[in-house]
Amino acid sequence: MARNDWTPEQVKLAFHLYCQLPFGRLHQGNPEVIALANLIERSPSAVAMKLVNFASLDPVITASGRKGLSGASKLDRAVWDQFHADWEGLVLEANRIRQALGDPAADNDLEVENPVADFTGQTRAQLVQQRIGQTFFRRTVLSSYHDRCCITGLSEPRLLLASHIVPWGQDKANRLNPRNGLCLSALYDRAFDQGMITLDEDWRVVLSTALREPTPPLQKHFQSVEGQKIELPERFSPDPKLMQRHREQVFLG
């Protein structure tokens, strides 16, 4: 194999990183790009070029007038399709590859918060996999929205959540799909999760009856944004079909 050929494992790690970085940070000076380059023994410029190649496959990026490089390979396209068909499987595979390459960050991902002494091996493995997936989902969703609440524009990271459109436990196939996510501040995340707000077909805020009472707090925080269109992300736009499910199955009306 020629030295310039990328292996499937390397391309998967590159796409895994691509998902978690804003478009403006796909450059060779980014510390995360440098770290991946060192891990897979390639130059930071080569990794940055691969990330921008992925951007050329991203319909949301290209529809906005921004274009990546035109050198995306058949392998790049195959990995792109694989991730979109099985987000959870390939997120876990990317972590496995990082572990095999001796990436210390992968070992950090395996630390379970608040471990319980009598966890069985199977239970612990499930918790580890869930945490790895949740970390990827959060980073990918928040980076797509430039770390800002899509309703208010709030940019304090400690108050931002990657909200599932269709709840985590109701759709395994989409629970790590970034198109099943919105970046919301804690207040609006809670309201969305409880079905007190939703979004219509034009991505405008819809309130439930419970939030229409004429009280100052509701008027300030909810009625003031009713009918407002959310700020859509630069990548991984929310899936209209998943939002329809939220309106039909979660929203209280």
PDB file of C-alpha atoms in Angstrom:
ATOM      1  CA  MET A   1       0.000   0.000   0.000  1.00  0.00           C
ATOM      2  CA  ALA A   2       1.345   3.438  -0.870  1.00  0.00           C
ATOM      3  CA  ARG A   3       2.150   5.704   2.048  1.00  0.00           C
ATOM      4  CA  ASN A   4      -0.454   8.234   0.928  1.00  0.00           C
ATOM      5  CA  ASP A   5      -3.303   5.710   1.034  1.00  0.00           C
ATOM      6  CA  TRP A   6      -5.617   6.136   3.982  1.00  0.00           C
ATOM      7  CA  THR A   7      -6.828   3.014   5.772  1.00  0.00           C
ATOM      8  CA  PRO A   8     -10.509   2.563   6.646  1.00  0.00           C
ATOM      9  CA  GLU A   9      -9.613   2.937  10.321  1.00  0.00           C
ATOM     10  CA  GLN A  10      -7.873   6.258   9.722  1.00  0.00           C
ATOM     11  CA  VAL A  11     -10.771   7.594   7.666  1.00  0.00           C
ATOM     12  CA  LYS A  12     -13.264   6.588  10.361  1.00  0.00           C
ATOM     13  CA  LEU A  13     -11.269   8.474  12.989  1.00  0.00           C
ATOM     14  CA  ALA A  14     -11.087  11.498  10.698  1.00  0.00           C
ATOM     15  CA  PHE A  15     -14.837  11.510  10.127  1.00  0.00           C
ATOM     16  CA  HIS A  16     -15.456  10.977  13.832  1.00  0.00           C
ATOM     17  CA  LEU A  17     -13.463  14.162  14.479  1.00  0.00           C
ATOM     18  CA  TYR A  18     -15.049  16.027  11.565  1.00  0.00           C
ATOM     19  CA  CYS A  19     -18.472  15.626  13.148  1.00  0.00           C
ATOM     20  CA  GLN A  20     -17.334  17.198  16.411  1.00  0.00           C
ATOM     21  CA  LEU A  21     -15.563  20.290  15.060  1.00  0.00           C
ATOM     22  CA  PRO A  22     -17.159  23.463  13.688  1.00  0.00           C
ATOM     23  CA  PHE A  23     -16.459  24.052  10.005  1.00  0.00           C
ATOM     24  CA  GLY A  24     -14.166  26.960  10.839  1.00  0.00           C
ATOM     25  CA  ARG A  25     -11.870  24.757  12.945  1.00  0.00           C
ATOM     26  CA  LEU A  26     -11.004  22.169  10.286  1.00  0.00           C
ATOM     27  CA  HIS A  27      -7.432  23.421  10.000  1.00  0.00           C
ATOM     28  CA  GLN A  28      -3.958  22.080  10.698  1.00  0.00           C
ATOM     29  CA  GLY A  29      -3.364  24.393  13.673  1.00  0.00           C
ATOM     30  CA  ASN A  30      -6.269  22.970  15.674  1.00  0.00           C
ATOM     31  CA  PRO A  31      -4.851  20.975  18.647  1.00  0.00           C
ATOM     32  CA  GLU A  32      -7.388  18.194  18.070  1.00  0.00           C
ATOM     33  CA  VAL A  33      -6.308  17.913  14.436  1.00  0.00           C
ATOM     34  CA  ILE A  34      -2.678  17.768  15.541  1.00  0.00           C
ATOM     35  CA  ALA A  35      -3.479  15.101  18.160  1.00  0.00           C
ATOM     36  CA  LEU A  36      -5.220  12.905  15.573  1.00  0.00           C
ATOM     37  CA  ALA A  37      -2.348  13.412  13.128  1.00  0.00           C
ATOM     38  CA  ASN A  38       0.120  12.215  15.752  1.00  0.00           C
ATOM     39  CA  LEU A  39      -2.081   9.237  16.626  1.00  0.00           C
ATOM     40  CA  ILE A  40      -2.357   7.968  13.035  1.00  0.00           C
ATOM     41  CA  GLU A  41       1.142   9.094  12.003  1.00  0.00           C
ATOM     42  CA  ARG A  42       0.098  11.599   9.401  1.00  0.00           C
ATOM     43  CA  SER A  43       0.784  15.291   9.067  1.00  0.00           C
ATOM     44  CA  PRO A  44      -1.664  17.841  10.502  1.00  0.00           C
ATOM     45  CA  SER A  45      -2.088  19.280   7.004  1.00  0.00           C
ATOM     46  CA  ALA A  46      -3.052  15.846   5.641  1.00  0.00           C
ATOM     47  CA  VAL A  47      -5.632  15.373   8.401  1.00  0.00           C
ATOM     48  CA  ALA A  48      -7.015  18.882   7.860  1.00  0.00           C
ATOM     49  CA  MET A  49      -7.322  18.174   4.139  1.00  0.00           C
ATOM     50  CA  LYS A  50      -9.223  14.964   4.868  1.00  0.00           C
ATOM     51  CA  LEU A  51     -11.635  16.847   7.145  1.00  0.00           C
ATOM     52  CA  VAL A  52     -12.300  19.440   4.461  1.00  0.00           C
ATOM     53  CA  ASN A  53     -12.844  16.631   1.944  1.00  0.00           C
ATOM     54  CA  PHE A  54     -15.671  15.426   4.173  1.00  0.00           C
ATOM     55  CA  ALA A  55     -17.154  18.916   4.061  1.00  0.00           C
ATOM     56  CA  SER A  56     -17.559  18.521   0.302  1.00  0.00           C
ATOM     57  CA  LEU A  57     -19.906  15.591   1.004  1.00  0.00           C
ATOM     58  CA  ASP A  58     -21.980  17.517   3.526  1.00  0.00           C
ATOM     59  CA  PRO A  59     -25.140  18.839   1.814  1.00  0.00           C
ATOM     60  CA  VAL A  60     -25.775  21.480   4.477  1.00  0.00           C
ATOM     61  CA  ILE A  61     -22.261  22.892   4.072  1.00  0.00           C
ATOM     62  CA  THR A  62     -22.428  22.973   0.283  1.00  0.00           C
ATOM     63  CA  ALA A  63     -25.967  24.392   0.261  1.00  0.00           C
ATOM     64  CA  SER A  64     -24.696  27.351   2.290  1.00  0.00           C
ATOM     65  CA  GLY A  65     -22.216  28.247  -0.451  1.00  0.00           C
ATOM     66  CA  ARG A  66     -19.188  26.924   1.414  1.00  0.00           C
ATOM     67  CA  LYS A  67     -17.311  24.121  -0.290  1.00  0.00           C
ATOM     68  CA  GLY A  68     -14.739  21.670   0.890  1.00  0.00           C
ATOM     69  CA  LEU A  69     -12.023  20.222  -1.268  1.00  0.00           C
ATOM     70  CA  SER A  70     -13.146  18.145  -4.216  1.00  0.00           C
ATOM     71  CA  GLY A  71     -10.870  15.192  -3.511  1.00  0.00           C
ATOM     72  CA  ALA A  72     -13.226  13.005  -1.477  1.00  0.00           C
ATOM     73  CA  SER A  73     -12.434   9.365  -2.228  1.00  0.00           C
ATOM     74  CA  LYS A  74     -14.688   6.340  -2.569  1.00  0.00           C
ATOM     75  CA  LEU A  75     -13.550   5.330   0.911  1.00  0.00           C
ATOM     76  CA  ASP A  76     -14.507   8.757   2.282  1.00  0.00           C
ATOM     77  CA  ARG A  77     -17.981   8.371   0.779  1.00  0.00           C
ATOM     78  CA  ALA A  78     -18.303   4.815   2.086  1.00  0.00           C
ATOM     79  CA  VAL A  79     -17.423   5.890   5.641  1.00  0.00           C
ATOM     80  CA  TRP A  80     -19.809   8.848   5.372  1.00  0.00           C
ATOM     81  CA  ASP A  81     -22.618   6.455   4.388  1.00  0.00           C
ATOM     82  CA  GLN A  82     -21.664   3.952   7.111  1.00  0.00           C
ATOM     83  CA  PHE A  83     -21.861   6.551   9.858  1.00  0.00           C
ATOM     84  CA  HIS A  84     -25.219   7.824   8.661  1.00  0.00           C
ATOM     85  CA  ALA A  85     -26.585   4.267   8.622  1.00  0.00           C
ATOM     86  CA  ASP A  86     -25.208   3.256  12.044  1.00  0.00           C
ATOM     87  CA  TRP A  87     -24.126   6.178  14.207  1.00  0.00           C
ATOM     88  CA  GLU A  88     -23.879   4.189  17.416  1.00  0.00           C
ATOM     89  CA  GLY A  89     -21.918   1.286  15.968  1.00  0.00           C
ATOM     90  CA  LEU A  90     -19.326   3.465  14.336  1.00  0.00           C
ATOM     91  CA  VAL A  91     -18.937   5.835  17.294  1.00  0.00           C
ATOM     92  CA  LEU A  92     -18.060   2.816  19.410  1.00  0.00           C
ATOM     93  CA  GLU A  93     -15.787   1.488  16.673  1.00  0.00           C
ATOM     94  CA  ALA A  94     -13.934   4.799  16.491  1.00  0.00           C
ATOM     95  CA  ASN A  95     -13.305   4.597  20.229  1.00  0.00           C
ATOM     96  CA  ARG A  96     -12.083   1.022  19.871  1.00  0.00           C
ATOM     97  CA  ILE A  97      -9.645   2.076  17.140  1.00  0.00           C
ATOM     98  CA  ARG A  98      -8.347   4.916  19.321  1.00  0.00           C
ATOM     99  CA  GLN A  99      -7.811   2.496  22.191  1.00  0.00           C
ATOM    100  CA  ALA A 100      -5.921   0.073  19.955  1.00  0.00           C
ATOM    101  CA  LEU A 101      -3.659   2.927  18.843  1.00  0.00           C
ATOM    102  CA  GLY A 102      -2.921   3.849  22.452  1.00  0.00           C
ATOM    103  CA  ASP A 103      -4.863   7.116  22.553  1.00  0.00           C
ATOM    104  CA  PRO A 104      -5.036   8.235  26.220  1.00  0.00           C
ATOM    105  CA  ALA A 105      -8.206  10.218  25.470  1.00  0.00           C
ATOM    106  CA  ALA A 106      -9.966   6.936  24.660  1.00  0.00           C
ATOM    107  CA  ASP A 107      -9.025   5.597  28.090  1.00  0.00           C
ATOM    108  CA  ASN A 108     -10.512   8.708  29.684  1.00  0.00           C
ATOM    109  CA  ASP A 109     -13.777   8.009  27.873  1.00  0.00           C
ATOM    110  CA  LEU A 110     -13.911   4.627  29.559  1.00  0.00           C
ATOM    111  CA  GLU A 111     -13.987   6.043  33.084  1.00  0.00           C
ATOM    112  CA  VAL A 112     -17.501   5.661  34.425  1.00  0.00           C
ATOM    113  CA  GLU A 113     -18.641   8.565  36.595  1.00  0.00           C
ATOM    114  CA  ASN A 114     -19.702   7.626  40.126  1.00  0.00           C
ATOM    115  CA  PRO A 115     -18.812   3.941  39.761  1.00  0.00           C
ATOM    116  CA  VAL A 116     -20.728   1.459  41.887  1.00  0.00           C
ATOM    117  CA  ALA A 117     -18.717  -1.401  43.338  1.00  0.00           C
ATOM    118  CA  ASP A 118     -21.192  -4.163  42.498  1.00  0.00           C
ATOM    119  CA  PHE A 119     -21.684  -3.296  38.834  1.00  0.00           C
ATOM    120  CA  THR A 120     -21.568  -6.439  36.725  1.00  0.00           C
ATOM    121  CA  GLY A 121     -19.235  -6.449  33.742  1.00  0.00           C
ATOM    122  CA  GLN A 122     -22.181  -6.250  31.362  1.00  0.00           C
ATOM    123  CA  THR A 123     -23.775  -3.335  33.207  1.00  0.00           C
ATOM    124  CA  ARG A 124     -20.510  -1.429  33.329  1.00  0.00           C
ATOM    125  CA  ALA A 125     -19.923  -2.006  29.614  1.00  0.00           C
ATOM    126  CA  GLN A 126     -23.380  -0.656  28.836  1.00  0.00           C
ATOM    127  CA  LEU A 127     -22.723   2.454  30.928  1.00  0.00           C
ATOM    128  CA  VAL A 128     -19.372   3.002  29.240  1.00  0.00           C
ATOM    129  CA  GLN A 129     -20.900   2.691  25.766  1.00  0.00           C
ATOM    130  CA  GLN A 130     -23.714   5.053  26.734  1.00  0.00           C
ATOM    131  CA  ARG A 131     -21.269   7.648  28.028  1.00  0.00           C
ATOM    132  CA  ILE A 132     -19.091   7.433  24.904  1.00  0.00           C
ATOM    133  CA  GLY A 133     -22.168   7.904  22.743  1.00  0.00           C
ATOM    134  CA  GLN A 134     -23.532  10.776  24.789  1.00  0.00           C
ATOM    135  CA  THR A 135     -20.181  12.583  24.664  1.00  0.00           C
ATOM    136  CA  PHE A 136     -20.074  12.285  20.871  1.00  0.00           C
ATOM    137  CA  PHE A 137     -23.698  13.378  20.508  1.00  0.00           C
ATOM    138  CA  ARG A 138     -23.237  16.418  22.734  1.00  0.00           C
ATOM    139  CA  ARG A 139     -20.045  17.570  21.027  1.00  0.00           C
ATOM    140  CA  THR A 140     -21.456  17.067  17.548  1.00  0.00           C
ATOM    141  CA  VAL A 141     -24.754  18.831  18.198  1.00  0.00           C
ATOM    142  CA  LEU A 142     -23.242  21.765  20.088  1.00  0.00           C
ATOM    143  CA  SER A 143     -20.480  22.314  17.517  1.00  0.00           C
ATOM    144  CA  SER A 144     -23.076  22.300  14.705  1.00  0.00           C
ATOM    145  CA  TYR A 145     -24.931  25.110  16.473  1.00  0.00           C
ATOM    146  CA  HIS A 146     -21.690  26.978  17.284  1.00  0.00           C
ATOM    147  CA  ASP A 147     -22.326  26.374  20.989  1.00  0.00           C
ATOM    148  CA  ARG A 148     -25.388  28.607  21.083  1.00  0.00           C
ATOM    149  CA  CYS A 149     -28.959  27.874  22.093  1.00  0.00           C
ATOM    150  CA  CYS A 150     -30.956  27.760  18.884  1.00  0.00           C
ATOM    151  CA  ILE A 151     -33.840  29.719  20.473  1.00  0.00           C
ATOM    152  CA  THR A 152     -32.118  32.380  22.576  1.00  0.00           C
ATOM    153  CA  GLY A 153     -28.536  32.468  21.292  1.00  0.00           C
ATOM    154  CA  LEU A 154     -27.222  31.841  24.830  1.00  0.00           C
ATOM    155  CA  SER A 155     -23.581  30.733  24.589  1.00  0.00           C
ATOM    156  CA  GLU A 156     -22.702  29.758  28.166  1.00  0.00           C
ATOM    157  CA  PRO A 157     -21.552  26.125  27.743  1.00  0.00           C
ATOM    158  CA  ARG A 158     -22.495  25.126  31.282  1.00  0.00           C
ATOM    159  CA  LEU A 159     -26.130  25.964  30.489  1.00  0.00           C
ATOM    160  CA  LEU A 160     -26.314  24.254  27.087  1.00  0.00           C
ATOM    161  CA  LEU A 161     -27.622  20.771  26.381  1.00  0.00           C
ATOM    162  CA  ALA A 162     -27.774  18.559  23.323  1.00  0.00           C
ATOM    163  CA  SER A 163     -31.496  17.848  23.359  1.00  0.00           C
ATOM    164  CA  HIS A 164     -32.904  14.753  21.688  1.00  0.00           C
ATOM    165  CA  ILE A 165     -35.867  15.411  19.408  1.00  0.00           C
ATOM    166  CA  VAL A 166     -37.065  11.825  19.734  1.00  0.00           C
ATOM    167  CA  PRO A 167     -36.080  10.736  23.265  1.00  0.00           C
ATOM    168  CA  TRP A 168     -32.999   8.555  23.796  1.00  0.00           C
ATOM    169  CA  GLY A 169     -34.947   5.503  24.920  1.00  0.00           C
ATOM    170  CA  GLN A 170     -37.536   5.581  22.133  1.00  0.00           C
ATOM    171  CA  ASP A 171     -35.393   5.225  19.013  1.00  0.00           C
ATOM    172  CA  LYS A 172     -32.094   3.344  19.239  1.00  0.00           C
ATOM    173  CA  ALA A 173     -31.284   3.901  15.562  1.00  0.00           C
ATOM    174  CA  ASN A 174     -31.386   7.677  15.980  1.00  0.00           C
ATOM    175  CA  ARG A 175     -30.212   8.264  19.520  1.00  0.00           C
ATOM    176  CA  LEU A 176     -26.696   9.262  18.347  1.00  0.00           C
ATOM    177  CA  ASN A 177     -27.855  10.761  15.074  1.00  0.00           C
ATOM    178  CA  PRO A 178     -26.977  14.483  15.288  1.00  0.00           C
ATOM    179  CA  ARG A 179     -30.017  15.256  13.131  1.00  0.00           C
ATOM    180  CA  ASN A 180     -32.022  14.068  16.128  1.00  0.00           C
ATOM    181  CA  GLY A 181     -30.578  16.893  18.193  1.00  0.00           C
ATOM    182  CA  LEU A 182     -31.056  20.557  19.050  1.00  0.00           C
ATOM    183  CA  CYS A 183     -28.779  22.809  21.073  1.00  0.00           C
ATOM    184  CA  LEU A 184     -30.952  24.303  23.818  1.00  0.00           C
ATOM    185  CA  SER A 185     -30.313  26.088  27.091  1.00  0.00           C
ATOM    186  CA  ALA A 186     -31.405  24.197  30.193  1.00  0.00           C
ATOM    187  CA  LEU A 187     -34.803  25.903  30.564  1.00  0.00           C
ATOM    188  CA  TYR A 188     -35.867  25.276  26.980  1.00  0.00           C
ATOM    189  CA  ASP A 189     -34.403  21.772  26.985  1.00  0.00           C
ATOM    190  CA  ARG A 190     -36.631  20.903  29.930  1.00  0.00           C
ATOM    191  CA  ALA A 191     -39.691  22.435  28.274  1.00  0.00           C
ATOM    192  CA  PHE A 192     -38.964  20.613  25.002  1.00  0.00           C
ATOM    193  CA  ASP A 193     -38.338  17.301  26.768  1.00  0.00           C
ATOM    194  CA  GLN A 194     -41.604  17.630  28.705  1.00  0.00           C
ATOM    195  CA  GLY A 195     -43.577  18.416  25.552  1.00  0.00           C
ATOM    196  CA  MET A 196     -44.368  21.976  26.590  1.00  0.00           C
ATOM    197  CA  ILE A 197     -42.783  23.427  23.458  1.00  0.00           C
ATOM    198  CA  THR A 198     -42.143  22.031  19.996  1.00  0.00           C
ATOM    199  CA  LEU A 199     -41.267  23.307  16.514  1.00  0.00           C
ATOM    200  CA  ASP A 200     -43.554  23.506  13.507  1.00  0.00           C
ATOM    201  CA  GLU A 201     -42.740  22.592   9.903  1.00  0.00           C
ATOM    202  CA  ASP A 202     -40.984  25.944   9.440  1.00  0.00           C
ATOM    203  CA  TRP A 203     -38.859  25.487  12.594  1.00  0.00           C
ATOM    204  CA  ARG A 204     -40.842  28.054  14.583  1.00  0.00           C
ATOM    205  CA  VAL A 205     -41.498  27.739  18.306  1.00  0.00           C
ATOM    206  CA  VAL A 206     -44.934  26.420  19.282  1.00  0.00           C
ATOM    207  CA  LEU A 207     -46.171  26.625  22.884  1.00  0.00           C
ATOM    208  CA  SER A 208     -48.436  24.238  24.724  1.00  0.00           C
ATOM    209  CA  THR A 209     -51.548  25.536  26.441  1.00  0.00           C
ATOM    210  CA  ALA A 210     -49.771  25.293  29.805  1.00  0.00           C
ATOM    211  CA  LEU A 211     -47.359  28.050  28.786  1.00  0.00           C
ATOM    212  CA  ARG A 212     -50.014  30.501  27.601  1.00  0.00           C
ATOM    213  CA  GLU A 213     -51.080  31.702  31.046  1.00  0.00           C
ATOM    214  CA  PRO A 214     -50.734  35.509  31.297  1.00  0.00           C
ATOM    215  CA  THR A 215     -48.037  35.523  33.974  1.00  0.00           C
ATOM    216  CA  PRO A 216     -44.862  37.631  33.717  1.00  0.00           C
ATOM    217  CA  PRO A 217     -42.368  34.711  33.873  1.00  0.00           C
ATOM    218  CA  LEU A 218     -44.145  32.822  31.095  1.00  0.00           C
ATOM    219  CA  GLN A 219     -44.525  35.991  29.065  1.00  0.00           C
ATOM    220  CA  LYS A 220     -40.825  36.787  29.446  1.00  0.00           C
ATOM    221  CA  HIS A 221     -39.335  33.374  28.798  1.00  0.00           C
ATOM    222  CA  PHE A 222     -41.828  31.616  26.531  1.00  0.00           C
ATOM    223  CA  GLN A 223     -44.511  33.828  25.043  1.00  0.00           C
ATOM    224  CA  SER A 224     -41.811  36.233  23.880  1.00  0.00           C
ATOM    225  CA  VAL A 225     -40.318  33.525  21.624  1.00  0.00           C
ATOM    226  CA  GLU A 226     -43.580  32.005  20.367  1.00  0.00           C
ATOM    227  CA  GLY A 227     -43.533  31.884  16.571  1.00  0.00           C
ATOM    228  CA  GLN A 228     -39.805  32.659  16.468  1.00  0.00           C
ATOM    229  CA  LYS A 229     -37.760  30.619  14.010  1.00  0.00           C
ATOM    230  CA  ILE A 230     -34.822  28.813  15.559  1.00  0.00           C
ATOM    231  CA  GLU A 231     -31.263  29.369  14.400  1.00  0.00           C
ATOM    232  CA  LEU A 232     -30.542  26.324  12.251  1.00  0.00           C
ATOM    233  CA  PRO A 233     -27.131  24.640  12.499  1.00  0.00           C
ATOM    234  CA  GLU A 234     -24.313  24.825   9.981  1.00  0.00           C
ATOM    235  CA  ARG A 235     -24.363  21.012   9.721  1.00  0.00           C
ATOM    236  CA  PHE A 236     -26.711  18.163  10.591  1.00  0.00           C
ATOM    237  CA  SER A 237     -29.955  20.102  10.261  1.00  0.00           C
ATOM    238  CA  PRO A 238     -32.747  18.602  12.378  1.00  0.00           C
ATOM    239  CA  ASP A 239     -34.681  15.886  10.593  1.00  0.00           C
ATOM    240  CA  PRO A 240     -38.237  17.053   9.744  1.00  0.00           C
ATOM    241  CA  LYS A 241     -39.615  13.526  10.196  1.00  0.00           C
ATOM    242  CA  LEU A 242     -38.158  13.250  13.685  1.00  0.00           C
ATOM    243  CA  MET A 243     -39.568  16.662  14.583  1.00  0.00           C
ATOM    244  CA  GLN A 244     -42.964  15.538  13.337  1.00  0.00           C
ATOM    245  CA  ARG A 245     -42.736  12.590  15.734  1.00  0.00           C
ATOM    246  CA  HIS A 246     -42.004  15.023  18.551  1.00  0.00           C
ATOM    247  CA  ARG A 247     -45.083  17.059  17.684  1.00  0.00           C
ATOM    248  CA  GLU A 248     -47.254  13.945  17.487  1.00  0.00           C
ATOM    249  CA  GLN A 249     -45.865  11.853  20.363  1.00  0.00           C
ATOM    250  CA  VAL A 250     -44.263  14.233  22.880  1.00  0.00           C
ATOM    251  CA  PHE A 251     -45.882  17.655  22.509  1.00  0.00           C
ATOM    252  CA  LEU A 252     -48.798  18.194  24.897  1.00  0.00           C
ATOM    253  CA  GLY A 253     -50.656  20.637  22.695  1.00  0.00           C
TER     254      GLY A 253
END
